[in-house]
XYZ file of C-alpha atoms in Angstrom:
669
model
C -1.614 -25.722 9.969
C -0.286 -23.227 12.514
C -1.866 -21.527 15.507
C 0.430 -18.509 15.566
C 2.632 -16.065 13.689
C 6.415 -16.134 14.140
C 7.693 -12.931 12.500
C 10.793 -11.746 14.344
C 12.469 -9.626 11.682
C 10.134 -7.553 9.525
C 10.606 -3.799 9.371
C 7.432 -2.745 11.176
C 3.954 -4.282 11.407
C 0.739 -3.003 9.870
C -2.276 -2.244 12.052
C -4.332 -4.510 9.761
C -2.358 -7.547 10.859
C -4.216 -8.685 14.010
C -7.444 -9.210 12.053
C -5.650 -10.922 9.165
C -3.801 -13.232 11.541
C -6.970 -14.107 13.462
C -8.915 -14.794 10.255
C -6.123 -17.170 9.241
C -6.469 -19.103 12.503
C -3.619 -17.525 14.470
C -3.974 -17.093 18.244
C -0.606 -15.518 18.971
C 2.026 -13.247 17.418
C 5.755 -12.873 18.045
C 8.203 -10.206 16.938
C 11.700 -9.279 18.039
C 12.453 -6.395 15.682
C 11.132 -3.559 17.868
C 14.218 -3.949 20.052
C 15.947 -2.046 17.233
C 13.928 1.120 17.905
C 16.258 4.124 17.904
C 14.116 6.464 20.018
C 11.437 4.790 22.111
C 11.501 1.537 24.012
C 8.273 -0.464 23.604
C 6.464 -0.383 26.980
C 5.409 -4.056 27.071
C 6.883 -7.467 26.401
C 3.627 -9.417 26.683
C 0.467 -7.655 25.522
C -2.658 -7.779 23.414
C -2.138 -6.154 20.024
C -5.324 -4.503 18.724
C -5.823 -3.784 15.025
C -7.827 -1.067 13.295
C -11.033 -3.119 13.410
C -10.760 -3.977 17.131
C -9.432 -7.528 16.705
C -6.820 -8.437 19.327
C -4.085 -11.043 19.209
C -1.930 -12.170 22.149
C 1.575 -10.876 21.436
C 5.040 -11.354 22.883
C 8.126 -9.228 22.341
C 11.033 -11.171 23.898
C 13.098 -9.114 26.376
C 16.245 -11.049 25.418
C 16.419 -8.473 22.572
C 17.789 -10.779 19.900
C 16.358 -13.269 17.418
C 19.409 -15.553 17.491
C 20.233 -15.978 21.178
C 22.944 -18.413 22.286
C 21.424 -18.844 25.789
C 24.446 -17.191 27.383
C 24.362 -15.994 30.961
C 24.607 -12.382 29.805
C 21.587 -12.748 27.509
C 19.443 -14.337 30.204
C 20.476 -11.709 32.748
C 19.530 -8.999 30.263
C 16.132 -10.622 29.651
C 15.401 -10.738 33.387
C 16.572 -7.150 33.968
C 14.514 -5.629 31.150
C 11.349 -7.755 31.453
C 8.499 -5.229 31.596
C 5.874 -7.596 32.993
C 7.486 -8.207 36.389
C 4.828 -8.778 39.023
C 2.227 -9.804 36.443
C 3.972 -12.407 34.289
C 6.770 -14.814 35.074
C 7.879 -16.081 31.690
C 9.375 -14.851 28.430
C 10.611 -16.467 25.244
C 14.166 -16.517 23.859
C 14.464 -17.255 20.131
C 17.782 -19.087 19.796
C 19.891 -20.620 17.059
C 23.057 -20.123 15.067
C 23.033 -17.251 12.585
C 20.642 -14.592 11.318
C 19.374 -16.691 8.420
C 17.369 -19.293 10.288
C 20.196 -21.556 11.485
C 19.251 -24.152 14.084
C 20.516 -24.697 17.629
C 24.016 -26.010 18.265
C 25.038 -28.722 20.710
C 26.500 -26.043 22.968
C 23.176 -24.183 23.130
C 21.222 -27.315 23.964
C 23.736 -28.224 26.664
C 23.375 -24.729 28.153
C 19.596 -25.179 28.165
C 19.945 -28.519 29.958
C 22.145 -27.026 32.663
C 19.966 -23.918 33.002
C 16.801 -25.948 33.572
C 17.336 -25.464 37.302
C 20.473 -23.482 38.143
C 20.628 -21.309 41.240
C 20.828 -17.615 40.401
C 19.583 -18.055 36.859
C 16.122 -18.005 35.287
C 14.912 -21.518 34.534
C 15.237 -22.455 30.884
C 12.904 -24.895 29.161
C 13.120 -25.803 25.477
C 9.573 -26.032 24.169
C 7.369 -25.067 21.253
C 6.189 -21.475 20.799
C 2.581 -22.678 20.962
C 3.184 -24.146 24.417
C 4.830 -20.945 25.627
C 1.970 -18.763 24.379
C -0.668 -21.036 25.880
C 0.973 -20.866 29.315
C 1.675 -17.121 29.080
C -1.928 -16.374 28.135
C -3.280 -18.522 30.987
C -0.990 -16.711 33.416
C -1.584 -13.192 32.100
C -5.012 -12.988 30.381
C -5.460 -9.314 31.298
C -2.241 -8.153 29.669
C -2.124 -4.495 28.560
C -3.287 -3.476 25.074
C -1.294 -1.777 22.317
C -3.515 -0.350 19.595
C -2.507 0.353 16.019
C 0.640 -0.224 14.035
C 3.920 -1.459 15.482
C 6.117 1.188 13.861
C 9.811 0.325 13.700
C 11.858 3.386 14.566
C 14.634 2.605 12.090
C 14.991 1.290 8.520
C 12.734 4.065 7.166
C 14.585 4.069 3.867
C 13.089 0.674 3.042
C 9.825 2.394 2.106
C 11.618 3.784 -0.981
C 14.889 1.960 -1.829
C 14.956 0.074 -5.152
C 11.919 1.780 -6.665
C 11.723 -0.520 -9.707
C 11.365 -3.547 -7.440
C 8.565 -1.815 -5.570
C 6.793 -0.860 -8.789
C 7.031 -4.445 -9.961
C 5.378 -5.603 -6.753
C 2.585 -3.018 -6.884
C 1.812 -3.788 -10.513
C 1.838 -7.492 -9.727
C -0.689 -6.978 -6.940
C -3.005 -5.008 -9.242
C -2.744 -7.536 -12.071
C -3.411 -10.447 -9.710
C -6.659 -8.765 -8.699
C -7.630 -8.272 -12.339
C -6.629 -11.760 -13.412
C -8.688 -13.433 -10.677
C -11.715 -11.203 -11.278
C -11.858 -11.590 -15.051
C -10.929 -15.287 -15.010
C -13.722 -15.933 -12.490
C -16.170 -13.850 -14.543
C -15.275 -15.739 -17.711
C -15.591 -19.100 -15.919
C -19.074 -18.275 -14.648
C -20.319 -16.537 -17.805
C -18.711 -18.464 -20.625
C -17.381 -21.679 -19.082
C -13.774 -20.676 -19.718
C -11.464 -22.964 -17.661
C -10.158 -21.221 -14.558
C -6.285 -21.118 -14.510
C -5.793 -22.532 -10.997
C -2.196 -23.739 -11.407
C -0.975 -20.630 -13.229
C -2.518 -18.234 -10.723
C -1.146 -20.265 -7.823
C 2.377 -20.142 -9.264
C 2.208 -16.400 -9.988
C 0.803 -15.625 -6.537
C 3.675 -17.524 -4.927
C 6.233 -15.639 -6.997
C 4.801 -12.265 -5.956
C 4.655 -13.320 -2.306
C 8.198 -14.703 -2.390
C 9.497 -11.327 -3.550
C 7.767 -9.592 -0.631
C 10.275 -11.257 1.679
C 12.971 -9.046 3.087
C 15.409 -8.125 1.835
C 13.827 -8.041 -1.643
C 10.771 -5.777 -1.465
C 12.395 -3.431 1.111
C 15.207 -2.846 -1.404
C 18.011 -4.043 0.852
C 19.452 -6.963 -1.121
C 22.558 -7.123 -3.282
C 22.506 -5.927 -6.878
C 22.038 -9.390 -8.415
C 18.866 -9.978 -6.406
C 17.192 -6.811 -7.670
C 18.285 -7.409 -11.260
C 16.678 -10.844 -11.048
C 13.599 -9.435 -9.304
C 12.980 -6.943 -12.090
C 13.206 -9.712 -14.687
C 10.896 -11.922 -12.638
C 8.325 -9.150 -12.247
C 8.268 -8.609 -16.001
C 7.582 -12.313 -16.479
C 4.869 -12.216 -13.786
C 3.201 -9.251 -15.464
C 3.266 -10.959 -18.870
C 1.762 -14.111 -17.401
C -1.049 -12.204 -15.722
C -1.745 -10.161 -18.846
C -2.139 -13.439 -20.766
C -4.693 -14.680 -18.230
C -6.642 -11.418 -18.528
C -6.540 -11.466 -22.336
C -7.717 -15.080 -22.402
C -10.638 -14.271 -20.103
C -11.669 -10.921 -21.556
C -10.853 -11.476 -25.189
C -8.752 -9.395 -27.567
C -10.583 -6.477 -29.190
C -11.047 -6.613 -32.977
C -11.859 -3.829 -35.387
C -14.923 -5.755 -36.572
C -16.688 -5.678 -33.203
C -17.531 -3.032 -30.626
C -14.850 -2.095 -28.113
C -15.559 -2.615 -24.410
C -13.830 -1.279 -21.300
C -13.285 -3.372 -18.162
C -13.343 -1.791 -14.712
C -11.607 -3.914 -12.077
C -12.055 -1.187 -9.453
C -14.777 -1.558 -6.775
C -16.600 1.652 -7.749
C -18.296 2.686 -10.991
C -16.313 5.119 -13.119
C -16.660 7.624 -15.918
C -13.345 8.915 -17.180
C -11.041 9.474 -20.112
C -9.293 6.386 -21.503
C -6.170 6.401 -23.676
C -6.267 4.064 -26.703
C -3.672 3.043 -29.265
C -6.144 3.285 -32.147
C -9.184 5.525 -32.703
C -12.474 3.890 -31.648
C -15.566 3.913 -33.806
C -17.466 6.049 -31.289
C -16.769 9.634 -30.251
C -15.880 12.148 -29.095
C -12.233 11.325 -29.681
C -9.112 13.437 -29.194
C -5.788 12.618 -30.823
C -2.952 13.087 -28.336
C 0.550 14.417 -28.880
C 2.045 10.952 -28.303
C 0.034 9.504 -31.214
C -2.564 7.812 -29.014
C -6.244 8.705 -28.683
C -8.410 9.847 -25.779
C -12.051 8.877 -25.446
C -14.674 9.151 -22.695
C -15.819 5.851 -21.202
C -17.790 4.553 -18.274
C -18.150 1.141 -16.683
C -19.803 -0.308 -13.580
C -17.863 -1.484 -10.549
C -16.155 -4.842 -11.211
C -17.779 -4.951 -14.628
C -17.521 -4.165 -18.314
C -19.417 -1.916 -20.702
C -19.348 -1.346 -24.454
C -17.541 1.875 -25.262
C -19.945 4.621 -26.203
C -22.910 3.315 -24.191
C -24.315 5.277 -21.277
C -24.035 8.979 -20.548
C -20.517 10.214 -21.188
C -21.108 13.923 -21.731
C -18.593 15.975 -19.773
C -17.648 19.624 -19.692
C -14.519 19.907 -21.857
C -11.103 20.654 -20.431
C -9.352 23.738 -21.789
C -5.771 24.950 -21.694
C -4.562 28.515 -22.181
C -1.380 30.525 -21.611
C -1.344 32.666 -18.460
C 1.336 34.662 -16.620
C 4.219 32.877 -18.309
C 2.659 29.488 -17.696
C -0.627 27.731 -18.388
C -4.095 27.323 -16.916
C -5.950 24.019 -17.220
C -9.679 24.129 -16.433
C -12.653 21.779 -16.739
C -15.367 23.358 -14.595
C -14.551 21.189 -11.590
C -10.901 22.138 -11.178
C -8.768 25.048 -12.357
C -5.004 24.570 -12.201
C -2.363 27.253 -12.739
C 1.096 25.980 -13.711
C 3.725 28.716 -13.751
C 6.631 29.263 -16.144
C 8.848 26.933 -14.117
C 6.308 24.114 -14.171
C 5.204 24.539 -10.536
C 1.553 24.275 -9.489
C 0.656 27.676 -8.079
C -3.086 27.072 -7.808
C -5.513 24.147 -7.780
C -8.974 25.604 -7.261
C -11.855 23.322 -6.282
C -14.983 24.857 -7.840
C -17.452 22.594 -6.009
C -16.309 23.881 -2.618
C -14.919 27.207 -3.859
C -11.661 26.393 -2.155
C -7.996 26.805 -3.081
C -5.850 23.745 -2.398
C -2.349 25.267 -2.650
C -1.254 27.309 0.372
C -0.640 31.069 -0.212
C 2.821 31.573 -1.657
C 3.335 27.850 -2.008
C 4.243 25.786 -5.022
C 2.789 22.329 -5.573
C 4.792 19.492 -7.106
C 8.040 21.112 -5.972
C 10.804 18.522 -6.362
C 13.372 18.656 -3.559
C 16.763 16.944 -3.218
C 18.250 16.038 0.163
C 21.627 14.506 0.960
C 20.916 10.966 2.128
C 23.916 9.185 3.609
C 22.805 7.569 6.880
C 25.314 6.776 9.600
C 24.876 3.066 8.870
C 22.892 0.707 6.632
C 22.646 2.859 3.528
C 19.747 1.038 1.829
C 17.883 0.498 5.096
C 17.989 3.816 6.902
C 16.825 7.368 6.348
C 18.244 9.445 9.199
C 16.354 12.420 10.625
C 19.165 14.879 9.899
C 18.621 14.536 6.146
C 15.916 17.186 6.551
C 18.427 19.863 7.543
C 19.664 20.428 3.981
C 17.797 20.495 0.726
C 17.870 21.895 -2.784
C 14.690 22.908 -4.602
C 14.400 22.022 -8.281
C 12.365 25.184 -8.874
C 13.529 26.075 -12.350
C 12.613 24.280 -15.560
C 14.604 23.835 -18.749
C 11.399 23.606 -20.797
C 7.657 24.046 -20.193
C 5.201 23.540 -23.020
C 1.598 22.654 -23.735
C 1.312 19.138 -25.169
C -2.446 18.551 -25.340
C -5.099 21.264 -25.258
C -8.377 19.352 -24.854
C -11.290 18.907 -25.101
C -10.872 15.531 -23.360
C -7.334 15.844 -22.038
C -5.042 18.824 -21.470
C -1.399 18.369 -20.578
C 1.606 20.545 -19.720
C 5.036 18.979 -20.243
C 7.780 20.112 -17.845
C 11.450 19.244 -18.135
C 14.045 19.978 -15.454
C 17.478 18.742 -14.462
C 19.585 18.307 -11.347
C 22.760 18.699 -13.372
C 23.125 14.926 -13.667
C 19.562 13.620 -13.718
C 16.807 14.610 -16.133
C 13.186 14.770 -14.982
C 10.308 14.969 -17.462
C 6.790 15.354 -16.066
C 3.398 15.592 -17.769
C 0.774 17.358 -15.655
C -2.639 16.357 -16.992
C -6.262 17.279 -16.369
C -9.093 15.334 -18.025
C -12.643 16.351 -18.829
C -14.857 15.963 -15.755
C -11.957 14.979 -13.505
C -11.174 16.443 -10.084
C -7.658 14.997 -10.177
C -4.433 16.579 -11.421
C -2.221 13.699 -12.591
C 1.574 13.871 -12.708
C 3.246 11.310 -14.976
C 6.976 11.278 -14.218
C 9.857 9.971 -16.319
C 13.302 10.241 -14.657
C 16.770 9.284 -15.702
C 18.157 9.125 -12.132
C 21.924 9.509 -11.749
C 22.218 10.561 -8.097
C 23.996 8.757 -5.268
C 23.211 9.132 -1.551
C 20.368 11.490 -2.434
C 16.650 11.356 -1.731
C 14.070 12.978 -4.027
C 10.816 14.353 -2.609
C 7.742 15.896 -4.264
C 6.233 18.567 -2.000
C 2.609 19.725 -1.963
C 1.966 22.605 0.490
C -1.801 22.587 1.078
C -4.006 25.249 2.627
C -5.626 22.958 5.177
C -5.517 22.727 8.976
C -4.940 19.005 9.426
C -4.403 17.499 12.869
C -3.863 14.052 11.378
C -2.953 12.386 8.114
C -4.834 9.275 7.001
C -2.679 6.728 5.178
C -3.994 3.687 3.351
C -2.879 0.302 4.663
C -4.142 -3.192 3.862
C -7.960 -3.281 4.171
C -8.294 0.212 5.659
C -6.236 3.153 6.825
C -4.460 4.525 9.881
C -4.326 8.074 11.180
C -1.034 9.576 12.310
C -0.551 13.017 13.919
C 0.891 15.847 11.837
C 2.580 17.317 14.938
C 5.551 16.149 17.020
C 4.233 16.560 20.555
C 5.878 13.390 21.813
C 8.978 11.396 20.995
C 6.691 8.745 19.484
C 5.249 11.357 17.095
C 8.667 12.751 16.210
C 10.060 9.298 15.481
C 7.532 8.899 12.634
C 9.326 11.521 10.543
C 9.022 9.141 7.574
C 5.942 6.962 7.175
C 4.426 4.619 4.615
C 1.129 4.243 2.810
C -0.211 2.191 -0.066
C -2.251 4.007 -2.721
C -3.197 7.267 -1.009
C -2.669 9.706 1.833
C -5.305 12.230 2.933
C -5.388 15.374 5.051
C -8.453 17.370 5.926
C -10.326 19.693 8.229
C -14.067 19.850 8.799
C -15.763 20.155 5.425
C -12.747 19.927 3.134
C -9.709 17.804 2.457
C -7.247 16.712 -0.177
C -5.521 13.482 -1.120
C -2.354 12.432 -2.879
C -2.614 9.249 -4.954
C 0.315 7.113 -6.039
C 0.660 4.093 -8.306
C 3.950 2.780 -6.910
C 5.569 4.800 -4.105
C 5.163 4.182 -0.368
C 7.323 6.578 1.675
C 6.169 10.067 2.599
C 6.342 12.729 5.280
C 3.864 15.310 6.541
C 4.550 18.602 8.314
C 2.593 21.737 9.088
C 3.250 25.316 10.132
C 1.263 28.436 10.932
C 1.551 31.283 8.428
C 1.725 34.977 9.209
C -1.913 35.315 8.114
C -2.902 32.847 10.844
C -3.699 30.032 8.432
C -2.129 26.584 8.495
C -0.052 25.038 5.735
C 0.042 21.257 5.797
C 2.759 19.960 3.474
C 2.609 16.446 2.070
C 5.806 15.121 0.517
C 6.028 11.901 -1.447
C 9.406 10.161 -1.308
C 10.110 9.269 -4.921
C 13.655 7.929 -5.187
C 16.823 7.265 -3.229
C 20.363 6.391 -4.290
C 21.879 4.208 -1.549
C 25.414 2.904 -2.063
C 25.212 -0.371 -0.131
C 24.639 -3.291 -0.473
C 23.922 -2.413 -4.132
C 26.352 0.309 -5.266
C 24.102 1.144 -8.235
C 20.715 1.096 -6.488
C 17.961 3.108 -8.181
C 20.210 4.473 -10.931
C 18.683 4.580 -14.369
C 15.231 5.026 -15.835
C 12.072 5.279 -13.744
C 8.486 6.002 -14.693
C 5.634 6.382 -12.241
C 2.516 8.440 -11.567
C 1.026 10.366 -8.674
C -1.854 12.823 -8.450
C -3.426 15.595 -6.376
C -7.139 15.297 -5.552
C -8.441 18.602 -4.096
C -11.754 18.396 -2.251
C -11.476 14.677 -1.510
C -12.798 13.042 1.625
C -11.558 9.637 2.777
C -14.212 7.822 0.741
C -13.118 9.722 -2.372
C -9.496 8.810 -1.652
C -10.370 5.112 -1.327
C -12.228 5.050 -4.652
C -9.631 7.142 -6.468
C -6.787 5.041 -5.108
C -8.262 1.909 -6.641
C -9.077 3.655 -9.927
C -5.591 5.153 -10.170
C -3.956 1.724 -9.880
C -6.532 -0.060 -12.079
C -6.952 1.881 -15.343
C -9.994 1.074 -17.464
C -8.921 -1.741 -19.769
C -9.960 -1.936 -23.464
C -11.212 -5.415 -24.336
C -13.603 -7.414 -26.462
C -17.271 -7.208 -25.382
C -17.536 -10.829 -24.182
C -17.698 -9.939 -20.431
C -20.196 -7.095 -20.681
C -23.377 -7.355 -18.664
C -24.095 -7.265 -14.944
C -20.969 -7.588 -12.769
C -20.367 -10.905 -11.054
C -21.086 -9.270 -7.670
C -22.273 -5.851 -6.527
C -22.546 -4.214 -3.092
C -25.031 -1.578 -2.063
C -22.829 0.819 -0.073
C -19.782 2.626 -1.528
C -17.987 2.341 1.817
C -17.904 -1.450 1.459
C -15.111 -2.349 -0.945
C -14.816 -5.640 -2.825
C -11.137 -6.505 -2.631
C -11.124 -9.870 -4.413
C -13.355 -12.058 -6.580
C -12.049 -15.526 -7.442
C -13.005 -19.171 -7.677
C -12.468 -21.301 -4.570
C -9.101 -23.011 -4.334
C -10.725 -26.409 -3.787
C -11.942 -26.283 -7.410
C -15.565 -26.683 -6.417
C -16.506 -23.829 -8.724
C -17.763 -21.744 -5.791
C -17.191 -17.995 -6.108
C -15.191 -16.427 -3.263
C -15.698 -12.721 -2.560
C -13.565 -10.802 -0.059
C -14.764 -7.360 0.978
C -14.183 -4.883 3.790
C -15.526 -1.691 5.333
C -13.145 1.023 4.113
C -14.056 4.249 5.931
C -13.949 3.348 9.606
C -17.677 3.172 10.397
C -20.320 0.536 10.996
C -22.394 -0.156 7.903
C -25.319 -2.265 6.796
C -25.388 -3.159 3.130
C -26.410 -5.787 0.602
C -24.569 -7.996 -1.836
C -26.133 -9.286 -5.034
C -24.669 -11.780 -7.467
C -24.904 -11.781 -11.236
C -25.410 -15.564 -11.226
C -27.657 -18.089 -9.499
C -26.570 -18.773 -5.904
C -27.501 -22.006 -4.174
C -25.749 -21.400 -0.854
C -23.920 -18.533 0.863
C -21.371 -18.931 3.643
C -18.908 -16.828 5.620
C -15.393 -18.284 5.575
C -11.999 -17.665 7.110
C -9.062 -16.608 4.946
C -8.452 -20.248 4.076
C -11.950 -20.415 2.547
C -13.176 -22.772 5.280
C -16.855 -22.077 6.103
C -17.534 -20.567 9.532
C -21.206 -19.504 9.250
C -24.243 -19.812 7.007
C -25.966 -16.783 5.483
C -29.521 -16.393 4.241
C -29.608 -15.576 0.529
C -33.158 -14.275 0.095
C -34.525 -13.335 -3.325
C -31.040 -12.882 -4.712
C -29.807 -10.591 -1.935
C -27.427 -11.024 1.012
C -27.909 -8.637 3.943
C -24.562 -7.799 5.528
C -23.527 -5.923 8.657
C -19.900 -4.867 8.994
C -18.063 -3.197 11.860
C -15.425 -0.548 11.069
C -12.662 -2.002 8.854
C -14.073 -5.520 9.123
C -12.845 -8.001 6.506
C -15.517 -10.435 5.360
C -14.937 -13.420 3.067
C -17.988 -14.984 1.428
C -18.283 -18.271 -0.394
C -21.116 -18.447 -2.940
C -22.033 -21.889 -4.257
C -23.372 -21.588 -7.781
C -26.834 -22.921 -8.518
C -28.594 -23.884 -11.715
C -29.233 -20.832 -13.865
């Protein structure tokens, strides 16, 4: 058990972290990495860090400005000179030890500490535990200043993108872990299938291990990433086996079901390897089949049940290119494969800025002054090359369920093949990208100039989102010239907005300018690939496949739902898990993030949910099984409060972005 978080050397800190740390029992937080900021010096060394939900954690940022101090006179003098809390606090912490890899103290360091315990002209040094330091610092300085939001590290921005295959392996692992827990728990409750505790525990630990730097950031040597890619493939296979065991393998002699692991109900087109017995069905150019399906949130439904009528999607030649239309969205793709128009019929609004081209791939030279895999320097933006001509543009699928335009282009060394697809009833233009990447010291961006006056961009983080300015009024704003998000980013003005969804990328940038007509163009650019030369001289070279999508007319709630759906495709399966979902919530703004069985093997069902839109909400939770007792727990699944489960319903009140973990003891059915 620990009462704090010691995290000196991660490359920035999410604004979701204070709440997560507090729910795990932490009372303090330490980091050293912000001393590496290239532009702005953090204003405090001891402060309260406030997360997106309002949770605060007592935080210290040591003024010694190193995570492996030797307790030299120069280091201590520097700590005293730079200490920001003079006059309010009297103490700071110096992380010391030999080496950057966790080496312990040497005899010389301990002897220095002994002599510096009370030496005239020097700060007094006392070797003690971090917990003791934080207890004394908090007692001395309870009214420390507050820093709200993320702790953005003003360097190492390339780590949001380097080693894209490693990052895709992580993202897919996260999605499959969610599915495996949900369907294994559903099968355990419904059918008595044994829950795979040991296997899930081992796979979770493998995914978490690979989130350590320098693996997930893409800053390790070549061997590490080769091994990581192999490990991710094994993780994915293991999780797919758990899902197949829980959900069953579909057979031609029984109806086909679809499983929806996303937290919102869906009705959409599903791609199948074989034609289903029900229709309508469209055979695709790749030999697969498209069929309409719908399924409830966190549940399964037999294919062909429910209302699946949708206006068909059509494709036709136009002005040297093609127009895809389905009644909700009309998309014009020109002869060079660029998106010239994406018209939202519901709001009668054009998404693409006048004269702009959506999905414009852009190459920038990317050779930072130092730390090739780590850094993306601001000057990269000064030079770019647009990939605005195509070697081939053709219509692959014409509808009625799915229409697709295939675009091929080249950099001269790398070949990019993209399939731009629109499905019946969908408001999303999907871009499926296949790249043979042969560039070095080059960054690839996908630009979407949107006709929207956006003051801020909302970016998904863990259990919520943050808003960042689209302008550069201050040095703090300008320093965020490259940012990160999870599954979506969103820009909007009153009454209308748009989102970009992604299944595996993180880095992006946002800029805006005023046009001659007085309107505002806000340009979102996804950072797709890099080609750093060190420490892996072959980083990112080779084959990549990933997806992203434009969602015109989306608000933040739409972006949340679409982000989950985009990463969790409807899954064909046997019909054994059909029926009411294991749990259901009454408000779409409350998202169920995890459903699993308790780690103590009691058989209790653990449900983790959160408020996703940034507002207070009152909702209900119902279970698809008999519940004997309901409790609120911490992240360790230890009960902290009792809840009244009345007539099969839990009444819940959540503050903005609150994470709530519930433990439901199963009763006799």
